[in-house]
Amino acid sequence: MTKERLYLYDTTLRDGAQTSGVDFSVNEKIVVAELLERLGVDYVEGGYPGANPTDTEFFSEKRTAKAAFTAFGMTKRAGRSAANDPGLQEILAARSDACCFVAKAWDYHVRVALGCTNEENLQSIEETVAAAVAAGKEAMIDCEHFFDGYKANPGYALECARAAYLAGARWVVLCDTNGGTLPDEIHDIVTRVQEVVPGSHLGIHTHDDTGHAVANSLAAVDAGVRQIQGTLNGLGERCGNANLITLIPTLKLKSAYADRFEIGVSDGQLREISSISHAFDEILNRSPDRQAPYVGETAFATKAGIHASAILKDPQTYEHVDPECVGNRRRVLVSDQAGKSNLIGELTRVGIQVDKSDPRLDRLLALVKEREAEGYAYEAADASFELLARRELGEVPRFFEINSFRVMVERRFNAIGDLVTVSEAVVKVDVDGETRMSVAEGNGPVNALDMALRKDLGKYQSAIEGLELIDYKVRILNGGTGAVTRVLIESHDTKTHRRWFTIGVSSNIVDASFQALADSITFALMKANLT
Amino acid sequence: MTKERLYLYDTTLRDGAQTSGVDFSVNEKIVVAELLERLGVDYVEGGYPGANPTDTEFFSEKRTAKAAFTAFGMTKRAGRSAANDPGLQEILAARSDACCFVAKAWDYHVRVALGCTNEENLQSIEETVAAAVAAGKEAMIDCEHFFDGYKANPGYALECARAAYLAGARWVVLCDTNGGTLPDEIHDIVTRVQEVVPGSHLGIHTHDDTGHAVANSLAAVDAGVRQIQGTLNGLGERCGNANLITLIPTLKLKSAYADRFEIGVSDGQLREISSISHAFDEILNRSPDRQAPYVGETAFATKAGIHASAILKDPQTYEHVDPECVGNRRRVLVSDQAGKSNLIGELTRVGIQVDKSDPRLDRLLALVKEREAEGYAYEAADASFELLARRELGEVPRFFEINSFRVMVERRFNAIGDLVTVSEAVVKVDVDGETRMSVAEGNGPVNALDMALRKDLGKYQSAIEGLELIDYKVRILNGGTGAVTRVLIESHDTKTHRRWFTIGVSSNIVDASFQALADSITFALMKANLT
């Protein structure tokens, strides 16, 4: 049976970005786009060029290699031509492969929000799509509030969809903007829409306001749509968007979908989905949802006891899918054969080749498990992982040795009676047999420590000249100031353009930061092939 | 049209209690049972009497007034009579109205887990149900792994269901124990089951392993079942059980269900559902899911801006249900677009009444906007917001004045040659005209500062005795150690059981933490009505 192609469209960087408390910098958007490419989605909706400086800058370059890089925006305003609509022109000027324009499909909104006639709205849709097509873009229309609009005025909603399709849109996306539609309604309405737009050109965009975002997406697919819009980890305002991390494994592993459809995510990419999901949580600096379907820490944590032996004999009788397919682990108290092959995979990924039977693998595996139990999360810190592995394999030279450091933060009145806070760090480091002491001030204790650490590394100083700290994330594990702090640092070398992540864990935030900073410097020196 | 009765069965205290990390005491079970009665569910499955001392004690009295108090257990062992099965007898002896027995319905499990024949299993089901009926209990059977069992051997699965029904079970509950079944499959199989058991006697029990627990429950209802099993806030192992908090509003407010079915939850009880959900999180000591459908803090948080006026004119066009029906609020975020009416709404919520024309409102609004541009996020820090507002209104006494502080983190070798990191904080504070100096050590700089701040506040010391820091979150805004740090602290008073959030923002993490800690202490003193 020939499978049909199903397309995955990610809107983490646009709809997801509208979540309160979420604020991606250009840099973070680049990192997320890389994650999405790693996952294998077909479209990456990067934002709304022209709406804010971050998005405009993000679209100054094409940010994906495989996925269609997509710019979002609105249909042109009524009363202007497409050529004379600066908002539209800005979107077309962006370095994207595709453009997705949100359009009204509910007559009430046309009247109240746009203040134009139904006819004018249809015209705006047509002319916007035509302009995008003429500009060489793949064009699509997001029909906002489609299902509520259909219920209120089915004729008009269908006209909007039809207008977009006939004008040349590759996709007409039906959006359940308020999130209140149920699966059967989705199915019925999608079926009706195919009277005017073929399923091959239909997409679905759902929200989780009744806990049906995923179910609604699949109901729409069952009814004929061939594009699903969603976000990583279901990020989105209110109750979130459809969670692609939940949808993808179902599409790949459940015969009801896997037998009928092909998606752009390979089996190998599927095995990375847990890691990708967790890496995204790190970027958001959020605690992962431990109970998330497929990728959550407890998703396959079987009750220990009674049926342990039965599980091992035939896991299929207790697990709905094999956790390894999604890069997750069966958490039962037995020896971890799967652990070793995962580790080999991870080592290969950072460029280290080790033979399966190498005894050092077992030691490294035990070390990784121990560290992760303490709070290290190596899937988010490649450079620290690589250092750990290479140290275990005896390959990392001792570039420098930090004997001691002292960091002080003081808040006091200065000479003219102002209240100021000052941070100072002193570092004592051995380089090439010589002890050097450095002092630096900074905006805060970690900044001061960073400055002091990098101030004088003797013969290595030139190798870290281009080193800069891009991002710094702190997570407190287990709550309270008496708990464990995990620090994740992203570093960048302005000369080699290399980017890497390092991690530190301690009950003391300065100590944790110190580990991550020291690892970062060591990694930079290692990559510079010094001795 | 006469509505059919749909029954809600809560298993928070049994299936939910199996979640790792969850451990209800008898007292907590009593409190939860009261919550469930407040909600209006029909059955409360309280646990497994005989399996552990807590449950045995819990069942020594009937714990519900309206709901059917239900004891869970297993069908009798093969090879024994019902009368001679001590486990069964213990369940029957419990002070319950109903009994629910889990039975195998998948031949594989009968063989591997029970080690008896298919016939013996059917006999166990029949004799168990008969014994319960004879003992005057409402009897029901949970058919474990029903859907997988049906797929493997449909004939046998149906025989198990039929046996239970014919023996007199009030309910035959079909359980998707592995959580991997999809809605269409649920619908199809439930339809088939009605060849042997009428829908009026069928129940559904789902898990969220593919994100379909809620959808599967409703698909089963569509197919004919009339009992839904679930838990509060979807508590449960792996990915959780079907969330009754999500299901109930849909059943009450969506015409697809509200027109056809009656449930035991009244409109008044529905308005309490947000409160009940949050109270349950308190019992679990978990952070509530801010994005939970219907009851989550952000479930109705609209993007401020463009359509704010349109929403207020006709909320139905932007909200799928009226938030007040479920005791939640329309939250136009205080952040960024704070209008005066929003501000008044927020002030009312923290108990401050101000007249719309009060000139201080404009000043406060400007102050909030300014602070939020700096990085303060008041929607997450009610106590800091209240302090800010009350200070602007001149209502907060100067309890104490912190003159200066000094925090030091040092990593060095100790006397026996070990590398240690020590943190010390010194605080100088004026209380009641007297200057006091305190020093404290801690796990890290913020812990040390917290300890030093609270060590000696003179006449206020007893008022902060119960104060403890529950959670501490750090976010770096704009990346890099030179950027702005936002610290959010959750505090708890063990004496009043009050919980509150405070925030601090600075480029210096210690300074930011200091602000949040000082606010927390001030808030505690203010709430203690001191002068």
Short mmCIF file of C-alpha atoms in Angstrom, two decimals, chain A residues 205-347:
data_model
loop_
_atom_site.label_atom_id
_atom_site.label_comp_id
_atom_site.label_asym_id
_atom_site.label_seq_id
_atom_site.Cartn_x
_atom_site.Cartn_y
_atom_site.Cartn_z
CA HIS A 205 -3.82 23.95 13.80
CA THR A 206 -5.22 23.11 17.23
CA HIS A 207 -4.99 24.24 20.85
CA ASP A 208 -5.35 22.30 24.07
CA ASP A 209 -8.14 24.18 25.85
CA THR A 210 -10.21 21.03 26.34
CA GLY A 211 -7.30 18.60 26.37
CA HIS A 212 -7.93 17.62 22.73
CA ALA A 213 -5.16 19.34 20.76
CA VAL A 214 -3.52 16.05 19.82
CA ALA A 215 -6.79 14.17 19.30
CA ASN A 216 -8.17 17.00 17.17
CA SER A 217 -5.05 17.01 14.98
CA LEU A 218 -5.41 13.28 14.35
CA ALA A 219 -9.15 13.52 13.80
CA ALA A 220 -8.43 16.09 11.10
CA VAL A 221 -5.87 13.79 9.52
CA ASP A 222 -8.41 10.96 9.60
CA ALA A 223 -10.82 13.26 7.80
CA GLY A 224 -8.26 14.14 5.14
CA VAL A 225 -5.83 16.94 6.10
CA ARG A 226 -2.20 16.39 5.28
CA GLN A 227 -0.42 19.07 7.31
CA ILE A 228 -0.30 19.25 11.11
CA GLN A 229 0.80 22.42 12.88
CA GLY A 230 2.16 22.21 16.40
CA THR A 231 4.99 23.12 18.70
CA LEU A 232 7.78 21.52 20.67
CA ASN A 233 6.51 20.32 24.04
CA GLY A 234 3.13 21.85 23.23
CA LEU A 235 4.41 25.35 23.97
CA GLY A 236 1.77 28.00 23.40
CA GLU A 237 -0.44 30.49 25.18
CA ARG A 238 -3.40 29.56 27.34
CA CYS A 239 -3.28 25.75 27.39
CA GLY A 240 -0.72 25.38 24.62
CA ASN A 241 -0.60 24.22 21.00
CA ALA A 242 -0.69 20.66 19.67
CA ASN A 243 2.42 18.94 20.98
CA LEU A 244 4.53 17.65 18.10
CA ILE A 245 6.61 15.63 20.55
CA THR A 246 3.45 13.67 21.41
CA LEU A 247 2.17 13.46 17.84
CA ILE A 248 5.31 12.30 16.06
CA PRO A 249 5.81 9.00 17.93
CA THR A 250 2.14 8.14 17.45
CA LEU A 251 2.43 8.82 13.73
CA LYS A 252 5.55 6.67 13.51
CA LEU A 253 4.70 3.83 15.88
CA LYS A 254 0.95 3.30 15.84
CA SER A 255 -0.17 1.22 12.87
CA ALA A 256 -3.35 3.23 12.48
CA TYR A 257 -1.10 6.03 11.17
CA ALA A 258 2.24 4.41 10.42
CA ASP A 259 0.67 2.07 7.89
CA ARG A 260 -1.02 4.88 6.01
CA PHE A 261 1.36 7.81 6.26
CA GLU A 262 4.96 8.79 5.75
CA ILE A 263 6.40 11.75 7.65
CA GLY A 264 9.73 13.55 7.33
CA VAL A 265 11.05 12.16 10.62
CA SER A 266 13.25 9.09 10.19
CA ASP A 267 13.52 6.23 12.71
CA GLY A 268 16.91 7.61 13.73
CA GLN A 269 15.45 11.05 14.27
CA LEU A 270 12.62 9.53 16.29
CA ARG A 271 15.20 8.02 18.64
CA GLU A 272 16.43 11.53 19.33
CA ILE A 273 13.03 12.92 20.22
CA SER A 274 13.43 12.58 24.00
CA SER A 275 16.73 14.37 23.84
CA ILE A 276 15.32 17.11 21.62
CA SER A 277 12.35 17.61 23.94
CA HIS A 278 14.62 17.96 26.97
CA ALA A 279 17.03 20.26 25.16
CA PHE A 280 14.10 22.54 24.37
CA ASP A 281 13.06 22.64 28.01
CA GLU A 282 16.61 23.68 28.83
CA ILE A 283 16.37 26.56 26.38
CA LEU A 284 13.10 27.60 28.02
CA ASN A 285 14.70 27.05 31.41
CA ARG A 286 11.64 25.05 32.44
CA SER A 287 11.35 21.86 34.37
CA PRO A 288 10.51 19.12 31.90
CA ASP A 289 7.08 17.51 32.23
CA ARG A 290 8.05 14.25 33.88
CA GLN A 291 4.83 12.65 32.76
CA ALA A 292 4.93 13.73 29.13
CA PRO A 293 3.78 10.98 26.75
CA TYR A 294 6.69 9.08 25.18
CA VAL A 295 9.51 11.33 26.37
CA GLY A 296 8.68 12.04 29.99
CA GLU A 297 10.97 10.69 32.66
CA THR A 298 8.20 8.50 34.08
CA ALA A 299 6.56 7.65 30.74
CA PHE A 300 7.89 4.09 30.92
CA ALA A 301 8.50 3.79 34.61
CA THR A 302 6.78 0.55 35.36
CA LYS A 303 5.67 -0.33 38.83
CA ALA A 304 8.50 -2.34 40.20
CA GLY A 305 7.58 -5.66 41.64
CA ILE A 306 4.89 -8.09 40.60
CA HIS A 307 5.39 -8.39 36.87
CA ALA A 308 9.04 -7.44 36.44
CA SER A 309 9.87 -10.80 34.98
CA ALA A 310 6.83 -10.77 32.74
CA ILE A 311 7.89 -7.37 31.38
CA LEU A 312 11.34 -8.56 30.49
CA LYS A 313 9.95 -11.69 28.85
CA ASP A 314 7.55 -9.78 26.70
CA PRO A 315 7.59 -6.02 27.14
CA GLN A 316 4.84 -5.60 24.61
CA THR A 317 2.36 -6.88 27.15
CA TYR A 318 3.09 -4.00 29.49
CA GLU A 319 4.32 -1.20 27.27
CA HIS A 320 2.39 0.32 24.47
CA VAL A 321 5.57 1.06 22.47
CA ASP A 322 9.27 0.28 22.85
CA PRO A 323 10.80 3.19 24.77
CA GLU A 324 14.01 2.96 22.79
CA CYS A 325 12.24 3.95 19.60
CA VAL A 326 11.80 7.40 21.12
CA GLY A 327 15.13 7.55 22.87
CA ASN A 328 13.56 6.97 26.26
CA ARG A 329 14.31 4.29 28.74
CA ARG A 330 12.39 1.57 30.46
CA ARG A 331 12.95 2.35 34.06
CA VAL A 332 12.92 -0.97 35.83
CA LEU A 333 15.48 -2.13 38.39
CA VAL A 334 17.46 -4.35 36.07
CA SER A 335 20.80 -4.14 34.34
CA ASP A 336 20.95 -1.63 31.55
CA GLN A 337 22.06 -3.25 28.31
CA ALA A 338 20.34 -0.48 26.44
CA GLY A 339 22.46 2.05 28.33
CA LYS A 340 25.67 0.98 26.62
CA SER A 341 24.42 1.27 23.07
CA ASN A 342 22.92 4.67 23.83
CA LEU A 343 26.29 5.75 25.17
CA ILE A 344 28.10 4.55 22.05
CA GLY A 345 25.60 6.53 20.00
CA GLU A 346 26.27 9.65 22.05
CA LEU A 347 30.04 9.22 21.77
#
